[in-house]
Short mmCIF file of C-alpha atoms in Angstrom, two decimals:
data_model
loop_
_atom_site.label_atom_id
_atom_site.label_comp_id
_atom_site.label_asym_id
_atom_site.label_seq_id
_atom_site.Cartn_x
_atom_site.Cartn_y
_atom_site.Cartn_z
CA ALA D 1 5.79 14.57 -12.75
CA ALA D 2 9.19 14.85 -11.04
CA PHE D 3 8.67 18.28 -9.50
CA ASN D 4 11.83 19.86 -8.10
CA SER D 5 12.85 23.13 -6.46
CA TYR D 6 12.54 25.09 -9.73
CA SER D 7 8.87 24.15 -10.00
CA LEU D 8 8.20 24.84 -6.32
CA LEU D 9 9.87 28.26 -6.42
CA ASP D 10 7.98 29.13 -9.60
CA MET D 11 4.58 28.38 -8.00
CA MET D 12 5.41 29.92 -4.62
CA ASP D 13 3.84 33.33 -5.33
CA GLU D 14 0.56 31.67 -6.35
CA VAL D 15 0.63 29.50 -3.22
CA LEU D 16 1.12 32.57 -1.01
CA GLU D 17 -1.75 34.36 -2.73
CA GLN D 18 -4.05 31.74 -1.16
CA GLU D 19 -3.02 33.06 2.30
CA PRO D 20 -2.25 29.60 3.74
CA ASP D 21 -2.00 29.07 7.51
CA VAL D 22 1.06 26.89 7.05
CA ILE D 23 3.00 25.22 4.23
CA LEU D 24 4.27 21.65 4.49
CA MET D 25 7.30 21.03 2.29
CA TYR D 26 9.13 17.87 1.27
CA ALA D 27 11.54 18.10 -1.66
CA GLY D 28 15.01 17.13 -2.85
CA HIS D 29 14.85 13.77 -4.63
CA ASN D 30 14.15 15.22 -8.10
CA GLU D 31 16.86 17.86 -8.45
CA PHE D 32 18.87 16.02 -11.09
CA TYR D 33 16.35 14.42 -13.46
CA GLY D 34 13.16 16.35 -12.74
CA GLY D 35 12.02 19.03 -15.17
CA LEU D 36 14.68 21.80 -15.51
CA GLY D 37 17.00 19.75 -13.28
CA ALA D 38 20.78 19.64 -13.53
CA ALA D 39 20.74 16.52 -15.74
CA SER D 40 17.30 16.83 -17.34
CA THR D 41 16.60 16.96 -21.06
CA ALA D 42 13.79 19.42 -20.22
CA THR D 43 16.07 22.37 -19.51
CA LEU D 44 16.20 26.14 -19.91
CA GLY D 45 19.95 26.35 -19.31
CA HIS D 46 22.48 25.50 -16.64
CA SER D 47 22.53 28.82 -14.78
CA ARG D 48 20.05 29.05 -11.88
CA TRP D 49 19.33 32.74 -12.34
CA ILE D 50 18.75 32.31 -16.08
CA VAL D 51 16.32 29.43 -15.49
CA ASN D 52 14.38 31.37 -12.86
CA LEU D 53 14.35 34.51 -15.03
CA ASN D 54 13.01 32.43 -17.92
CA LEU D 55 10.27 31.04 -15.69
CA ARG D 56 9.26 34.55 -14.60
CA LEU D 57 9.20 35.79 -18.18
CA GLN D 58 6.92 32.93 -19.21
CA LYS D 59 4.19 34.46 -17.07
CA PHE D 60 3.90 37.31 -19.61
CA LYS D 61 1.42 36.71 -22.42
CA THR D 62 3.79 37.91 -25.15
CA VAL D 63 6.43 35.40 -24.11
CA GLN D 64 3.76 32.70 -23.88
CA ALA D 65 2.62 33.43 -27.43
CA ILE D 66 6.18 33.25 -28.78
CA LYS D 67 6.76 29.98 -26.94
CA GLU D 68 3.52 28.43 -28.25
CA THR D 69 4.40 29.43 -31.83
CA THR D 70 7.91 28.01 -31.48
CA ASN D 71 6.57 24.77 -30.03
CA TRP D 72 4.04 24.45 -32.87
CA VAL D 73 6.78 24.87 -35.50
CA ARG D 74 9.00 22.35 -33.70
CA LYS D 75 6.22 19.77 -33.47
CA THR D 76 5.31 20.26 -37.10
CA LEU D 77 8.90 19.73 -38.28
CA SER D 78 9.43 16.67 -36.08
CA ALA D 79 6.06 15.00 -36.67
CA ASN D 80 7.73 12.06 -38.40
CA SER D 81 10.83 11.90 -36.23
CA SER D 82 11.98 8.72 -34.56
CA ARG D 83 10.96 10.07 -31.16
CA LYS D 84 7.32 9.69 -31.98
CA GLY D 85 5.73 6.79 -30.18
CA THR D 86 8.75 5.80 -28.10
CA GLY D 87 6.50 4.68 -25.26
CA LYS D 88 8.84 6.17 -22.65
CA THR D 89 7.48 7.29 -19.30
CA LEU D 90 7.71 10.97 -18.38
CA MET D 91 10.71 10.27 -16.16
CA GLY D 92 12.32 8.26 -18.95
CA GLN D 93 11.94 11.23 -21.30
CA VAL D 94 13.52 13.80 -18.99
CA VAL D 95 16.59 11.78 -17.91
CA GLY D 96 19.48 13.45 -19.73
CA ASP D 97 22.95 12.86 -18.31
CA LYS D 98 22.02 9.47 -16.91
CA ALA D 99 25.18 8.68 -14.94
CA ILE D 100 26.28 11.41 -12.53
CA LEU D 101 29.39 10.82 -10.45
CA TYR D 102 29.44 12.05 -6.88
CA GLY D 103 30.97 15.54 -6.82
CA ASP D 104 31.27 16.01 -10.60
CA GLU D 105 30.16 19.15 -12.45
CA VAL D 106 26.54 18.04 -12.96
CA TYR D 107 26.28 16.89 -9.35
CA GLU D 108 27.55 20.24 -8.07
CA ARG D 109 25.12 22.08 -10.34
CA GLY D 110 22.23 20.11 -8.85
CA ARG D 111 23.46 20.81 -5.33
CA ARG D 112 23.75 24.56 -5.99
CA GLN D 113 20.32 24.80 -7.60
CA PHE D 114 18.68 23.00 -4.67
CA GLU D 115 20.43 25.15 -2.08
CA GLY D 116 19.68 28.43 -3.87
CA ASN D 117 16.07 27.67 -4.75
CA LEU D 118 15.30 26.31 -1.28
CA ASN D 119 16.58 29.46 0.41
CA ASP D 120 14.56 31.62 -2.01
CA ILE D 121 11.41 29.61 -1.23
CA LEU D 122 11.89 29.94 2.52
CA GLU D 123 12.63 33.67 2.22
CA LYS D 124 9.42 34.22 0.24
CA ALA D 125 7.41 32.47 2.95
CA ASN D 126 9.08 34.50 5.68
CA ASP D 127 8.46 37.77 3.83
CA ALA D 128 4.77 36.83 3.57
CA GLY D 129 4.60 35.82 7.23
CA VAL D 130 3.59 32.24 6.37
CA PRO D 131 5.26 29.50 8.44
CA ILE D 132 6.81 26.51 6.66
CA ILE D 133 7.38 23.07 8.14
CA ILE D 134 10.00 21.22 6.10
CA GLY D 135 10.97 17.57 6.33
CA ASP D 136 14.33 15.94 5.84
CA LEU D 137 14.60 13.24 3.15
CA VAL D 138 13.79 9.55 3.48
CA THR D 139 14.99 6.72 1.28
CA ASN D 140 15.16 2.93 1.55
CA LEU D 141 18.84 2.30 2.16
CA ARG D 142 18.89 -1.39 3.06
CA ASP D 143 16.62 -2.77 0.35
CA THR D 144 17.64 -0.62 -2.63
CA LYS D 145 20.74 -1.80 -4.42
CA PRO D 146 22.70 0.81 -6.41
CA PHE D 147 21.28 1.39 -9.89
CA ILE D 148 24.61 2.33 -11.51
CA SER D 149 27.96 1.60 -9.85
CA ILE D 150 31.09 3.26 -11.23
CA ASP D 151 34.53 3.09 -9.63
CA SER D 152 35.66 6.48 -8.38
CA VAL D 153 39.16 7.94 -8.47
CA ARG D 154 39.62 6.75 -4.89
CA GLY D 155 38.69 3.19 -5.90
CA GLU D 156 35.29 3.36 -4.21
CA SER D 157 32.10 2.15 -5.83
CA ALA D 158 28.43 2.04 -4.86
CA ASP D 159 28.36 -1.76 -5.17
CA GLN D 160 31.39 -2.17 -2.92
CA ALA D 161 29.92 0.10 -0.24
CA TYR D 162 26.61 -1.75 -0.44
CA ARG D 163 28.30 -5.15 0.01
CA GLU D 164 30.20 -3.83 3.02
CA ALA D 165 26.97 -2.46 4.46
CA ARG D 166 25.24 -5.84 4.07
CA ASP D 167 28.14 -7.59 5.81
CA LEU D 168 28.01 -5.15 8.73
CA ASP D 169 24.23 -5.51 8.83
CA SER D 170 24.48 -9.29 9.11
CA GLN D 171 26.92 -8.90 11.99
CA GLY D 172 24.47 -6.73 13.89
CA ARG D 173 26.69 -3.64 13.54
CA PHE D 174 23.74 -1.51 12.51
CA ALA D 175 25.23 1.95 13.14
CA ASP D 176 28.26 1.14 10.95
CA ALA D 177 26.02 -0.49 8.34
CA LYS D 178 23.86 2.64 8.15
CA ILE D 179 26.90 4.77 7.32
CA LYS D 180 27.93 2.38 4.54
CA TYR D 181 24.38 2.17 3.14
CA ALA D 182 24.28 5.96 2.95
CA ARG D 183 27.69 6.01 1.26
CA SER D 184 26.46 3.48 -1.30
CA LYS D 185 23.50 5.71 -2.08
CA ASP D 186 25.72 8.77 -2.48
CA LEU D 187 28.02 6.89 -4.89
CA ASP D 188 25.08 5.56 -6.94
CA ALA D 189 25.48 7.31 -10.31
CA LEU D 190 21.75 7.11 -11.13
CA ARG D 191 20.47 9.87 -8.85
CA PHE D 192 16.88 8.99 -8.12
CA ARG D 193 17.69 9.31 -4.41
CA ALA D 194 18.89 12.57 -2.89
CA PRO D 195 22.43 12.46 -1.47
CA GLU D 196 23.01 12.87 2.28
CA GLU D 197 24.46 16.31 1.59
CA PHE D 198 20.96 17.55 0.71
CA ILE D 199 19.79 16.89 4.26
CA ASP D 200 22.57 19.18 5.50
CA ILE D 201 21.35 21.81 3.02
CA ILE D 202 17.79 21.51 4.34
CA ARG D 203 18.98 21.75 7.94
CA GLU D 204 21.17 24.79 7.28
CA ALA D 205 18.49 26.57 5.22
CA SER D 206 15.85 25.95 7.88
CA GLN D 207 18.14 27.35 10.57
CA ALA D 208 19.11 30.38 8.49
CA ASN D 209 15.45 31.18 7.76
CA ALA D 210 14.05 30.25 11.20
CA VAL D 211 11.97 27.43 9.68
CA HIS D 212 10.96 24.34 11.66
CA MET D 213 12.45 21.10 10.29
CA VAL D 214 10.83 17.77 11.08
CA SER D 215 12.92 14.60 10.91
CA MET D 216 10.92 12.32 8.62
CA ARG D 217 13.56 9.64 9.23
CA LYS D 218 12.79 9.53 12.95
#
């Protein structure tokens, strides 16, 4: 269901109530299109603190009742709308700003939400004395062509970087090819794969919160 850091932070208190011995965590690929993500149609706003406040408020029964009433009215009014019976998957329904350029406003919003929520999650675990083991992010670089390639201001594109990576790969220059594959993924405007920058965020957050990081790539 495209869970991202908002969902994980929201459920963290309930997880800690179970007094776990350890928490295994792997997250980061769904920050843009997952529910409440930076480019999702299922949103509560674009400010991280407002979204998290909204999620906390929804735990109160009064807020839940208001939300259920509002949803009932909305469904009643849109019963015959064109959206009914679209046949879209859940992921298809939540993809809002489909194309996201590397470093643009939506991209930066997704990066900030992941960094902030991740640190909050790790702090909650530390405060409760529960160790977390977190993994870095894995993706298939060689066999996944870019979904959406758009020329950047610098003249770069995901397709171009991917072609260069394949050429280097065929020459046996695997270290150079790996760098180009990763660049192609970062430039891919359909962000189903977390950018390399997110691995740096995980590493820095784990160090700042004394959390053990496991390299899933290795």
